[in-house]
XYZ file of C-alpha atoms in Angstrom:
50
model
C -213.094 152.366 -143.466
C -211.675 152.973 -146.938
C -208.368 151.400 -145.900
C -210.256 148.300 -144.791
C -211.995 148.065 -148.171
C -208.702 148.494 -150.043
C -207.148 145.706 -147.958
C -210.039 143.372 -148.728
C -209.792 144.139 -152.442
C -206.064 143.391 -152.392
C -206.650 140.113 -150.549
C -209.245 139.068 -153.124
C -206.819 139.862 -155.934
C -204.106 137.768 -154.264
C -206.478 134.828 -153.966
C -207.312 135.086 -157.662
C -203.614 135.161 -158.554
C -202.889 132.107 -156.405
C -205.806 130.096 -157.755
C -204.885 130.920 -161.337
C -208.451 131.627 -162.411
C -211.168 134.196 -162.020
C -213.695 132.167 -160.045
C -217.136 133.740 -159.849
C -220.066 132.473 -157.840
C -223.516 132.431 -159.340
C -225.992 134.910 -157.937
C -228.025 132.082 -156.407
C -225.123 130.235 -154.788
C -226.604 130.447 -151.301
C -229.966 129.048 -152.358
C -228.251 126.297 -154.360
C -226.140 125.330 -151.351
C -229.184 125.229 -149.057
C -231.019 123.008 -151.525
C -228.060 120.643 -151.753
C -227.795 120.538 -147.973
C -231.510 119.789 -147.545
C -231.270 117.007 -150.153
C -228.285 115.482 -148.353
C -230.068 115.649 -144.993
C -233.113 113.870 -146.433
C -230.867 111.219 -148.000
C -229.620 110.488 -144.482
C -233.200 109.672 -143.447
C -233.820 112.872 -141.537
C -236.826 114.977 -142.437
C -237.053 118.571 -141.278
C -240.412 120.047 -140.434
C -241.042 123.214 -142.436
């Protein structure tokens, strides 16, 4: 299990090196994305029952 975690950490570091920046997501990224998706769906004329 610890080897798996170390591998993931190394992969994340490689991605940061390749992108050239330390990109961090906001803590509410999932909620923001859902809101954007719901807005886009409604713009298409589709209304979802909630």
